[in-house]
Amino acid sequence: MKTSLIKKFTDRAAVIGIVGLGYVGLPLSLRFAEAGFKVLGLDIDPAKPEHIAAGRTYIQHIPAEAIHQATARGFEATTDFTRAREADALILCVPTPLDAHREPDLSFVLDTTEALLPHLRAGQIVSLESTTYPGTTDEELKPRIESTGLRVGEQIFLAFSPEREDPGNPNFTTRTIPKVVGGTTRACLEVGVALYSQVIDRVVPVSSTRAAELTKLLENIHRAVNIGLVNEMKMVADRMGIDLYEVIDAAATKPFGFVPYYPGPGLGGHCIPIDPFYLTWKAREYGLNTRFIELAGEINHQMPAWVVGKVAAALNGQRKAVNGSRILVLGLAYKKNVDDTRESPSVEIIEQLVALGADVDYSDPHVPRFPKMRRYQFDLESVMLTQESLAGYDAVVVATHHDGFDYALIREHARLIVDARGMYRDPAPHIVRA
Ligand SMILES: NC(=O)c1ccc[n+]([C@@H]2O[C@H](COP(=O)([O-])OP(=O)(O)OC[C@H]3O[C@@H](n4cnc5c(N)ncnc54)[C@H](O)[C@@H]3O)[C@@H](O)[C@H]2O)c1
């Protein structure tokens, strides 16, 4: 079983099923299609197969042309899970958010698994890519898969291979980002490595699915903790009247042992604010507290309020109150040059300013309309940046440093700039760091 499945991968004769066609699943589908595989996408959202069939993109940094090329090579998508049987590999790329109590919400992973169970067959590999706590694959997926009578490691194979993506970063592609793989058994690992080696330049095998799951969490926790550290440094340097950006640039000249991280208005995106708490939750089962994670979370979580405090103080300096002021927030996406607003601190900043009575608008060339969100609802459209529009606001907050903003225009025409991204290094009376 193992040998014939591996051969199907190396011969590129396998059908690759990608379940969940979002930020992770869509680019992975395109990469498998590009490598000559027949790719079958599965999603519960009927809009995704419709867009794909029409050759339309629904993720800004993925060009429609790439989807078109893939469909021309046989890439198709469906909501019909009975077709999972056609796939030799089933790669799960569904969301793993936190619930209202900030605990792991595995419902998407488990619902997907349950939906696939009736259609599993001998000679397939199931690979989970969603970020999750160590033990998920072995404790949650394996027993469910084996409830069908198929034995993992003999008739069907199971792996965990975390996605690594940096949306909007032009220096890396799915193919050139090394990929870690762990298998439930030795045979599972071999099949997993064979699958991913066809499309990824460097596959990094690890000894277990748990090691692979924790690898992903370590990467994201490393970022969350270092961003928390630099945000704390920002508050200290601010009180001491030291320019932290100058300090970071100077420290970064050390050729070893220092990695620059930059402060900001808080954490955003689907990964860094969320993933560390998957480990926190699991660690409790072992009687452990993840204190670095909690502390970084606490500091990073405080940042939108810190920025709002800076806005209030700066307006106060001009004998104005937040209440009644017109404020423009630049950037709704959580990071530059992307259209992803999930967990964006900009949204939190807007909410806090509105709660204080400000009249708030936003400008974001990547987000023309304020999207529907689970927690927030604002009926806003992105404001065009012009001399007149900028001059009409009491304050402009640089929350996301998109390349598309004209920073010279903003500097010249905004009455007050509160800069949470270090875009204005030269001091000016109307510019305040936040
Ligand atoms: N976005 C990133 O940059 C990134 C990077 C690394 C890891 N991850 C991880 O990858 C996973 C997926 O993230 P994403 O950003 O692609 O999410 P996403 O929300 O963009 O996409 C998820 C897709 O899954 C579909 N879906 C939901 N439930 C389903 C079900 N039961 N069956 C089939 N499809 C279903 C949704 O309709 C959506 O199309 C998460 O665990 C995330 O933490 C994301």
Short mmCIF file of C-alpha atoms and ligand atoms in Angstrom, two decimals:
data_model
loop_
_atom_site.label_atom_id
_atom_site.label_comp_id
_atom_site.label_asym_id
_atom_site.label_seq_id
_atom_site.Cartn_x
_atom_site.Cartn_y
_atom_site.Cartn_z
CA MET A 1 0.00 0.00 0.00
CA LYS A 2 2.76 2.37 1.05
CA THR A 3 4.98 1.69 -1.95
CA SER A 4 2.20 2.03 -4.50
CA LEU A 5 1.02 5.31 -3.00
CA ILE A 6 4.55 6.73 -2.98
CA LYS A 7 4.92 5.66 -6.60
CA LYS A 8 1.70 7.49 -7.51
CA PHE A 9 3.22 10.65 -6.05
CA THR A 10 6.57 10.31 -7.75
CA ASP A 11 4.83 9.49 -11.05
CA ARG A 12 2.58 12.53 -10.53
CA ALA A 13 -0.33 10.20 -11.17
CA ALA A 14 -1.99 10.93 -7.82
CA VAL A 15 -5.10 13.05 -7.31
CA ILE A 16 -4.51 15.67 -4.62
CA GLY A 17 -7.54 16.67 -2.54
CA ILE A 18 -7.21 20.01 -0.75
CA VAL A 19 -9.88 20.57 1.88
CA GLY A 20 -10.41 24.25 2.76
CA LEU A 21 -9.55 26.63 -0.07
CA GLY A 22 -8.52 29.71 1.89
CA TYR A 23 -5.24 31.56 2.33
CA VAL A 24 -3.43 28.25 2.82
CA GLY A 25 -5.40 25.78 0.70
CA LEU A 26 -5.66 27.83 -2.48
CA PRO A 27 -1.93 28.51 -3.02
CA LEU A 28 -1.15 24.90 -2.16
CA SER A 29 -3.70 23.72 -4.75
CA LEU A 30 -2.08 25.94 -7.36
CA ARG A 31 1.36 24.60 -6.54
CA PHE A 32 0.26 20.95 -6.91
CA ALA A 33 -1.49 21.81 -10.18
CA GLU A 34 1.62 23.59 -11.42
CA ALA A 35 3.65 20.46 -10.67
CA GLY A 36 1.35 18.44 -12.91
CA PHE A 37 -1.02 16.86 -10.39
CA LYS A 38 -4.76 16.60 -10.80
CA VAL A 39 -6.07 18.72 -7.91
CA LEU A 40 -9.54 18.49 -6.42
CA GLY A 41 -10.49 21.27 -4.00
CA LEU A 42 -13.19 20.69 -1.38
CA ASP A 43 -14.83 23.47 0.59
CA ILE A 44 -18.13 23.93 2.41
CA ASP A 45 -18.40 27.47 1.06
CA PRO A 46 -20.01 27.19 -2.41
CA ALA A 47 -18.55 30.57 -3.46
CA LYS A 48 -15.01 29.11 -3.63
CA PRO A 49 -15.71 26.44 -6.31
CA GLU A 50 -17.73 29.01 -8.25
CA HIS A 51 -14.87 31.52 -8.27
CA ILE A 52 -12.38 28.82 -9.24
CA ALA A 53 -14.55 27.49 -12.07
CA ALA A 54 -14.84 31.03 -13.41
CA GLY A 55 -11.08 31.56 -13.10
CA ARG A 56 -11.64 34.40 -10.61
CA THR A 57 -9.42 35.09 -7.63
CA TYR A 58 -10.76 35.83 -4.15
CA ILE A 59 -7.43 36.39 -2.42
CA GLN A 60 -5.74 39.62 -3.38
CA HIS A 61 -2.15 38.42 -3.65
CA ILE A 62 -3.12 35.46 -5.86
CA PRO A 63 -3.62 36.55 -9.48
CA ALA A 64 -6.65 35.31 -11.39
CA GLU A 65 -4.24 34.18 -14.09
CA ALA A 66 -2.71 31.62 -11.70
CA ILE A 67 -6.16 30.16 -11.01
CA HIS A 68 -6.92 30.15 -14.68
CA GLN A 69 -3.70 28.27 -15.46
CA ALA A 70 -4.48 25.71 -12.77
CA THR A 71 -8.03 25.09 -13.98
CA ALA A 72 -6.66 24.67 -17.50
CA ARG A 73 -4.54 21.85 -16.03
CA GLY A 74 -7.59 20.20 -14.48
CA PHE A 75 -7.85 21.93 -11.09
CA GLU A 76 -11.47 21.87 -10.00
CA ALA A 77 -13.28 22.48 -6.75
CA THR A 78 -16.53 21.26 -5.28
CA THR A 79 -18.66 21.15 -2.15
CA ASP A 80 -19.42 17.49 -2.83
CA PHE A 81 -17.42 15.58 -0.21
CA THR A 82 -18.30 12.19 -1.73
CA ARG A 83 -15.61 13.02 -4.29
CA ALA A 84 -12.97 12.79 -1.54
CA ARG A 85 -12.75 9.12 -2.50
CA GLU A 86 -11.09 10.15 -5.80
CA ALA A 87 -8.18 11.74 -3.92
CA ASP A 88 -5.00 9.87 -3.02
CA ALA A 89 -3.99 12.63 -0.63
CA LEU A 90 -6.40 14.66 1.48
CA ILE A 91 -4.75 17.80 2.81
CA LEU A 92 -6.74 19.66 5.46
CA CYS A 93 -6.34 23.45 5.49
CA VAL A 94 -9.30 24.59 7.58
CA PRO A 95 -9.34 27.31 10.25
CA THR A 96 -8.27 26.72 13.85
CA PRO A 97 -9.48 29.81 15.75
CA LEU A 98 -10.01 30.38 19.47
CA ASP A 99 -13.49 30.28 20.97
CA ALA A 100 -15.10 33.01 23.10
CA HIS A 101 -13.07 31.79 26.13
CA ARG A 102 -9.82 31.95 24.16
CA GLU A 103 -9.60 28.19 24.05
CA PRO A 104 -8.86 26.10 20.93
CA ASP A 105 -11.84 25.72 18.63
CA LEU A 106 -11.17 22.51 16.73
CA SER A 107 -14.70 22.36 15.36
CA PHE A 108 -13.60 23.08 11.76
CA VAL A 109 -10.96 20.34 11.84
CA LEU A 110 -13.30 17.84 13.47
CA ASP A 111 -16.29 18.70 11.23
CA THR A 112 -14.09 18.30 8.17
CA THR A 113 -12.74 14.99 9.42
CA GLU A 114 -16.25 13.69 10.17
CA ALA A 115 -17.41 14.81 6.71
CA LEU A 116 -14.55 12.91 5.09
CA LEU A 117 -14.85 9.68 7.10
CA PRO A 118 -17.52 7.97 4.94
CA HIS A 119 -15.36 8.61 1.85
CA LEU A 120 -11.99 7.43 3.10
CA ARG A 121 -10.49 4.35 1.52
CA ALA A 122 -7.34 2.27 1.69
CA GLY A 123 -4.38 3.82 -0.12
CA GLN A 124 -4.87 7.44 0.93
CA ILE A 125 -2.89 9.84 3.08
CA VAL A 126 -4.58 12.43 5.27
CA SER A 127 -2.38 15.38 6.13
CA LEU A 128 -3.44 18.11 8.53
CA GLU A 129 -1.91 21.56 7.92
CA SER A 130 -3.99 23.66 10.32
CA THR A 131 -1.98 25.07 13.20
CA THR A 132 -2.88 23.25 16.40
CA TYR A 133 -1.63 21.95 19.76
CA PRO A 134 0.68 18.92 20.01
CA GLY A 135 -1.37 15.75 20.06
CA THR A 136 -4.25 16.85 17.81
CA THR A 137 -3.38 14.55 14.91
CA ASP A 138 -2.82 11.47 17.05
CA GLU A 139 -5.52 12.09 19.64
CA GLU A 140 -8.32 13.51 17.49
CA LEU A 141 -7.77 12.43 13.89
CA LYS A 142 -6.29 8.96 14.27
CA PRO A 143 -9.12 7.42 16.35
CA ARG A 144 -11.74 8.92 14.06
CA ILE A 145 -10.01 7.60 10.95
CA GLU A 146 -9.54 4.17 12.54
CA SER A 147 -13.25 4.08 13.46
CA THR A 148 -13.83 3.37 9.75
CA GLY A 149 -11.88 0.13 10.10
CA LEU A 150 -8.84 1.44 8.21
CA ARG A 151 -5.56 0.97 10.12
CA VAL A 152 -3.34 4.05 10.18
CA GLY A 153 0.18 3.25 9.00
CA GLU A 154 -0.95 0.17 7.08
CA GLN A 155 -3.97 0.88 4.92
CA ILE A 156 -4.21 4.62 5.30
CA PHE A 157 -1.54 7.15 6.27
CA LEU A 158 -1.70 10.18 8.54
CA ALA A 159 0.63 13.15 8.80
CA PHE A 160 0.87 16.67 10.17
CA SER A 161 2.63 19.28 8.07
CA PRO A 162 2.27 22.87 9.21
CA GLU A 163 1.70 25.57 6.67
CA ARG A 164 4.22 28.39 6.55
CA GLU A 165 3.08 31.41 4.64
CA ASP A 166 3.98 35.05 4.63
CA PRO A 167 1.23 36.59 2.53
CA GLY A 168 2.44 39.51 0.49
CA ASN A 169 6.14 38.60 0.82
CA PRO A 170 7.49 38.39 -2.73
CA ASN A 171 10.74 36.66 -1.70
CA PHE A 172 9.21 33.27 -0.96
CA THR A 173 6.74 31.01 -2.70
CA THR A 174 4.98 27.85 -1.56
CA ARG A 175 7.68 25.92 -3.38
CA THR A 176 10.70 27.61 -1.79
CA ILE A 177 9.50 27.65 1.82
CA PRO A 178 10.87 24.50 3.50
CA LYS A 179 8.11 22.28 4.86
CA VAL A 180 8.17 20.27 8.09
CA VAL A 181 6.40 16.89 8.10
CA GLY A 182 5.69 14.45 10.93
CA GLY A 183 3.90 11.10 10.55
CA THR A 184 1.87 9.00 12.96
CA THR A 185 4.06 6.02 12.05
CA ARG A 186 7.33 5.62 10.15
CA ALA A 187 5.37 4.62 7.04
CA CYS A 188 3.12 7.66 7.41
CA LEU A 189 6.20 9.89 7.49
CA GLU A 190 7.63 8.25 4.37
CA VAL A 191 4.37 8.78 2.47
CA GLY A 192 4.10 12.35 3.75
CA VAL A 193 7.64 13.19 2.67
CA ALA A 194 7.00 11.63 -0.76
CA LEU A 195 3.84 13.70 -1.17
CA TYR A 196 5.34 17.07 -0.31
CA SER A 197 8.72 16.46 -1.98
CA GLN A 198 7.00 16.62 -5.35
CA VAL A 199 6.12 20.27 -4.89
CA ILE A 200 8.38 21.70 -2.16
CA ASP A 201 12.11 22.15 -2.68
CA ARG A 202 13.07 21.17 0.87
CA VAL A 203 11.00 18.86 3.06
CA VAL A 204 12.10 18.56 6.69
CA PRO A 205 11.02 15.28 8.31
CA VAL A 206 10.58 15.17 12.09
CA SER A 207 10.04 12.15 14.31
CA SER A 208 6.35 12.58 15.14
CA THR A 209 3.21 14.56 14.40
CA ARG A 210 3.56 16.08 17.89
CA ALA A 211 7.03 17.41 17.03
CA ALA A 212 5.67 18.89 13.80
CA GLU A 213 2.72 20.47 15.64
CA LEU A 214 5.00 22.01 18.27
CA THR A 215 7.45 23.25 15.59
CA LYS A 216 4.76 25.47 14.13
CA LEU A 217 3.76 26.75 17.55
CA LEU A 218 7.38 27.49 18.49
CA GLU A 219 7.79 29.57 15.32
CA ASN A 220 4.72 31.65 16.05
CA ILE A 221 5.34 31.92 19.78
CA HIS A 222 8.86 33.12 19.00
CA ARG A 223 7.34 35.96 17.02
CA ALA A 224 4.61 36.78 19.52
CA VAL A 225 7.09 36.92 22.42
CA ASN A 226 9.64 39.04 20.57
CA ILE A 227 6.98 41.43 19.34
CA GLY A 228 5.74 41.67 22.95
CA LEU A 229 9.29 42.41 24.09
CA VAL A 230 9.83 45.16 21.55
CA ASN A 231 6.42 46.67 22.32
CA GLU A 232 7.40 46.82 25.98
CA MET A 233 10.70 48.43 24.97
CA LYS A 234 8.71 50.95 22.98
CA MET A 235 6.81 52.09 26.07
CA VAL A 236 10.01 52.28 28.13
CA ALA A 237 11.92 54.20 25.43
CA ASP A 238 8.97 56.54 24.96
CA ARG A 239 8.95 57.44 28.67
CA MET A 240 12.73 57.91 28.59
CA GLY A 241 12.57 60.07 25.47
CA ILE A 242 14.73 57.66 23.43
CA ASP A 243 14.03 56.87 19.77
CA LEU A 244 13.54 53.09 19.78
CA TYR A 245 13.87 52.80 16.00
CA GLU A 246 17.33 54.31 16.19
CA VAL A 247 18.18 51.81 18.94
CA ILE A 248 16.85 48.83 16.98
CA ASP A 249 18.77 49.85 13.86
CA ALA A 250 21.93 50.24 15.92
CA ALA A 251 21.45 46.88 17.68
CA ALA A 252 20.81 45.20 14.33
CA THR A 253 24.36 46.00 13.24
CA LYS A 254 25.47 43.24 15.63
CA PRO A 255 26.33 40.46 13.20
CA PHE A 256 25.28 37.62 15.52
CA GLY A 257 22.72 36.89 18.22
CA PHE A 258 20.30 39.75 17.57
CA VAL A 259 17.21 39.70 15.38
CA PRO A 260 15.39 43.00 14.87
CA TYR A 261 11.68 43.11 15.66
CA TYR A 262 9.70 46.31 15.30
CA PRO A 263 6.98 47.69 17.55
CA GLY A 264 3.47 48.32 16.30
CA PRO A 265 -0.15 48.88 17.27
CA GLY A 266 -0.60 45.26 18.39
CA LEU A 267 -0.81 41.80 16.88
CA GLY A 268 -3.07 40.82 14.05
CA GLY A 269 -3.76 38.11 11.55
CA HIS A 270 -4.98 34.59 11.82
CA CYS A 271 -1.83 33.18 13.44
CA ILE A 272 0.34 35.15 15.86
CA PRO A 273 -2.40 36.42 18.21
CA ILE A 274 -4.10 33.03 18.31
CA ASP A 275 -1.75 30.10 17.89
CA PRO A 276 0.30 30.54 21.10
CA PHE A 277 -2.86 29.99 23.14
CA TYR A 278 -3.25 26.54 21.63
CA LEU A 279 -0.11 25.60 23.53
CA THR A 280 -1.21 27.43 26.68
CA TRP A 281 -4.39 25.37 26.71
CA LYS A 282 -2.62 22.05 26.15
CA ALA A 283 0.14 22.82 28.66
CA ARG A 284 -2.49 23.11 31.40
CA GLU A 285 -3.22 19.42 30.93
CA TYR A 286 0.40 18.83 32.00
CA GLY A 287 0.12 21.19 34.99
CA LEU A 288 2.22 23.88 33.29
CA ASN A 289 1.70 27.60 32.75
CA THR A 290 3.12 29.18 29.61
CA ARG A 291 4.15 32.45 31.25
CA PHE A 292 6.04 34.00 28.34
CA ILE A 293 3.04 33.47 26.07
CA GLU A 294 0.63 35.01 28.58
CA LEU A 295 2.89 38.00 29.23
CA ALA A 296 3.52 38.71 25.54
CA GLY A 297 -0.23 38.37 24.94
CA GLU A 298 -0.93 40.84 27.73
CA ILE A 299 1.53 43.45 26.39
CA ASN A 300 0.55 43.05 22.75
CA HIS A 301 -3.12 43.17 23.67
CA GLN A 302 -2.58 46.50 25.40
CA MET A 303 -1.13 48.18 22.30
CA PRO A 304 -4.33 49.46 20.63
CA ALA A 305 -5.26 51.19 23.91
CA TRP A 306 -1.74 52.62 24.09
CA VAL A 307 -2.10 54.08 20.60
CA VAL A 308 -5.51 55.52 21.48
CA GLY A 309 -3.94 57.05 24.60
CA LYS A 310 -1.34 58.71 22.39
CA VAL A 311 -4.07 60.07 20.11
CA ALA A 312 -5.92 61.49 23.12
CA ALA A 313 -2.75 63.08 24.54
CA ALA A 314 -1.79 64.59 21.17
CA LEU A 315 -5.27 66.05 20.64
CA ASN A 316 -5.18 67.33 24.20
CA GLY A 317 -1.95 69.14 23.33
CA GLN A 318 -3.98 71.01 20.73
CA ARG A 319 -6.80 71.76 23.23
CA LYS A 320 -9.06 69.18 21.61
CA ALA A 321 -10.94 66.18 22.96
CA VAL A 322 -11.21 62.80 21.27
CA ASN A 323 -14.95 63.25 21.64
CA GLY A 324 -16.10 65.03 18.50
CA SER A 325 -12.74 64.91 16.72
CA ARG A 326 -12.51 63.60 13.17
CA ILE A 327 -9.88 60.87 13.05
CA LEU A 328 -8.59 58.95 10.04
CA VAL A 329 -7.01 55.55 10.61
CA LEU A 330 -4.56 54.52 7.89
CA GLY A 331 -4.55 50.80 7.20
CA LEU A 332 -7.27 48.36 8.18
CA ALA A 333 -5.35 45.21 7.27
CA TYR A 334 -3.24 43.77 10.07
CA LYS A 335 -0.01 44.05 8.11
CA LYS A 336 1.32 45.95 5.19
CA ASN A 337 0.40 45.29 1.58
CA VAL A 338 -2.24 42.64 2.31
CA ASP A 339 -6.03 42.76 2.43
CA ASP A 340 -6.41 40.52 5.49
CA THR A 341 -8.23 42.26 8.36
CA ARG A 342 -8.55 39.28 10.68
CA GLU A 343 -7.75 40.25 14.29
CA SER A 344 -6.41 43.56 12.99
CA PRO A 345 -5.43 45.99 15.76
CA SER A 346 -6.63 48.84 13.50
CA VAL A 347 -10.17 47.63 14.03
CA GLU A 348 -9.68 47.61 17.80
CA ILE A 349 -8.26 51.16 17.60
CA ILE A 350 -11.28 52.30 15.59
CA GLU A 351 -13.65 50.72 18.06
CA GLN A 352 -11.97 52.39 21.04
CA LEU A 353 -11.90 55.80 19.33
CA VAL A 354 -15.58 55.49 18.40
CA ALA A 355 -16.39 54.52 21.99
CA LEU A 356 -14.73 57.76 23.10
CA GLY A 357 -16.96 59.74 20.77
CA ALA A 358 -14.62 60.29 17.81
CA ASP A 359 -15.89 60.47 14.28
CA VAL A 360 -13.65 57.85 12.65
CA ASP A 361 -12.89 57.03 9.02
CA TYR A 362 -10.28 54.73 7.55
CA SER A 363 -8.20 54.54 4.41
CA ASP A 364 -6.81 51.29 3.04
CA PRO A 365 -6.06 50.73 -0.65
CA HIS A 366 -6.39 46.97 -0.06
CA VAL A 367 -9.73 47.08 1.77
CA PRO A 368 -12.22 49.26 -0.12
CA ARG A 369 -15.14 48.50 2.25
CA PHE A 370 -15.12 47.71 5.94
CA PRO A 371 -15.70 43.96 5.95
CA LYS A 372 -18.30 42.14 7.99
CA MET A 373 -16.62 40.85 11.13
CA ARG A 374 -17.76 38.60 13.92
CA ARG A 375 -17.30 41.24 16.62
CA TYR A 376 -17.51 44.54 14.78
CA GLN A 377 -19.86 46.22 12.41
CA PHE A 378 -18.96 49.54 10.83
CA ASP A 379 -20.58 50.91 7.72
CA LEU A 380 -17.48 52.54 6.25
CA GLU A 381 -15.70 52.84 2.93
CA SER A 382 -12.02 53.55 2.43
CA VAL A 383 -11.32 57.28 2.14
CA MET A 384 -9.16 58.48 -0.76
CA LEU A 385 -6.06 60.31 0.45
CA THR A 386 -5.91 63.78 -1.02
CA GLN A 387 -4.68 67.12 0.18
CA GLU A 388 -8.24 68.12 1.10
CA SER A 389 -9.31 64.86 2.70
CA LEU A 390 -6.17 64.73 4.88
CA ALA A 391 -6.51 68.32 5.99
CA GLY A 392 -10.10 67.66 7.05
CA TYR A 393 -9.14 65.40 9.95
CA ASP A 394 -8.04 66.43 13.42
CA ALA A 395 -5.70 63.45 13.55
CA VAL A 396 -4.38 60.74 11.22
CA VAL A 397 -3.22 57.46 12.76
CA VAL A 398 -0.65 55.38 10.86
CA ALA A 399 -1.76 51.91 11.94
CA THR A 400 -0.58 49.83 8.94
CA HIS A 401 2.34 50.95 6.79
CA HIS A 402 1.13 49.93 3.33
CA ASP A 403 3.55 50.87 0.54
CA GLY A 404 0.55 52.32 -1.31
CA PHE A 405 0.25 55.32 1.01
CA ASP A 406 1.83 58.59 -0.04
CA TYR A 407 3.72 59.35 3.18
CA ALA A 408 5.05 62.68 1.93
CA LEU A 409 1.51 63.84 1.12
CA ILE A 410 0.29 62.71 4.54
CA ARG A 411 3.17 64.47 6.28
CA GLU A 412 2.49 67.66 4.42
CA HIS A 413 -1.27 67.87 4.78
CA ALA A 414 -2.32 66.05 7.95
CA ARG A 415 -2.80 68.38 10.89
CA LEU A 416 -1.65 65.76 13.39
CA ILE A 417 -0.03 62.37 12.74
CA VAL A 418 0.05 59.60 15.31
CA ASP A 419 2.57 57.12 13.93
CA ALA A 420 2.39 53.57 15.30
CA ARG A 421 4.75 52.15 12.65
CA GLY A 422 7.82 54.34 12.74
CA MET A 423 7.21 55.73 9.26
CA TYR A 424 8.25 59.22 10.26
CA ARG A 425 11.74 59.08 11.66
CA ASP A 426 12.38 62.85 11.44
CA PRO A 427 10.65 64.66 14.28
CA ALA A 428 8.12 67.38 13.53
CA PRO A 429 5.76 69.30 15.80
CA HIS A 430 2.68 67.64 14.28
CA ILE A 431 4.04 64.08 14.43
CA VAL A 432 3.72 61.89 17.50
CA ARG A 433 5.09 58.36 17.89
CA ALA A 434 2.76 55.73 19.24
N1 LIG B 1 -3.22 32.45 6.56
C1 LIG B 1 -1.97 32.16 6.85
O1 LIG B 1 -1.06 32.92 6.48
C2 LIG B 1 -1.59 30.91 7.61
C3 LIG B 1 -0.24 30.60 7.75
C4 LIG B 1 0.13 29.44 8.43
C5 LIG B 1 -0.86 28.63 8.95
N2 LIG B 1 -2.17 28.93 8.83
C6 LIG B 1 -3.14 27.99 9.39
O2 LIG B 1 -3.79 27.32 8.33
C7 LIG B 1 -5.13 27.03 8.67
C8 LIG B 1 -6.06 27.59 7.62
O3 LIG B 1 -5.93 28.99 7.59
P1 LIG B 1 -6.40 29.90 6.39
O4 LIG B 1 -5.79 31.23 6.63
O5 LIG B 1 -6.19 29.21 5.09
O6 LIG B 1 -7.99 29.97 6.67
P2 LIG B 1 -9.13 30.55 5.70
O7 LIG B 1 -10.24 30.99 6.60
O8 LIG B 1 -8.54 31.48 4.71
O9 LIG B 1 -9.62 29.31 4.87
C9 LIG B 1 -10.26 28.21 5.40
C10 LIG B 1 -11.16 27.60 4.34
O10 LIG B 1 -11.72 26.43 4.90
C11 LIG B 1 -13.07 26.36 4.55
N3 LIG B 1 -13.76 25.52 5.51
C12 LIG B 1 -14.20 25.82 6.75
N4 LIG B 1 -14.75 24.74 7.34
C13 LIG B 1 -14.64 23.74 6.45
C14 LIG B 1 -15.03 22.37 6.47
N5 LIG B 1 -15.65 21.83 7.54
N6 LIG B 1 -14.75 21.63 5.38
C15 LIG B 1 -14.14 22.18 4.30
N7 LIG B 1 -13.75 23.45 4.23
C16 LIG B 1 -14.01 24.23 5.28
C17 LIG B 1 -13.53 27.80 4.53
O11 LIG B 1 -14.71 27.97 3.76
C18 LIG B 1 -12.31 28.50 3.93
O12 LIG B 1 -12.39 28.50 2.53
C19 LIG B 1 -5.33 27.61 10.06
O13 LIG B 1 -5.13 26.61 11.00
C20 LIG B 1 -4.23 28.63 10.17
O14 LIG B 1 -3.85 28.83 11.52
C21 LIG B 1 -2.56 30.07 8.14
#
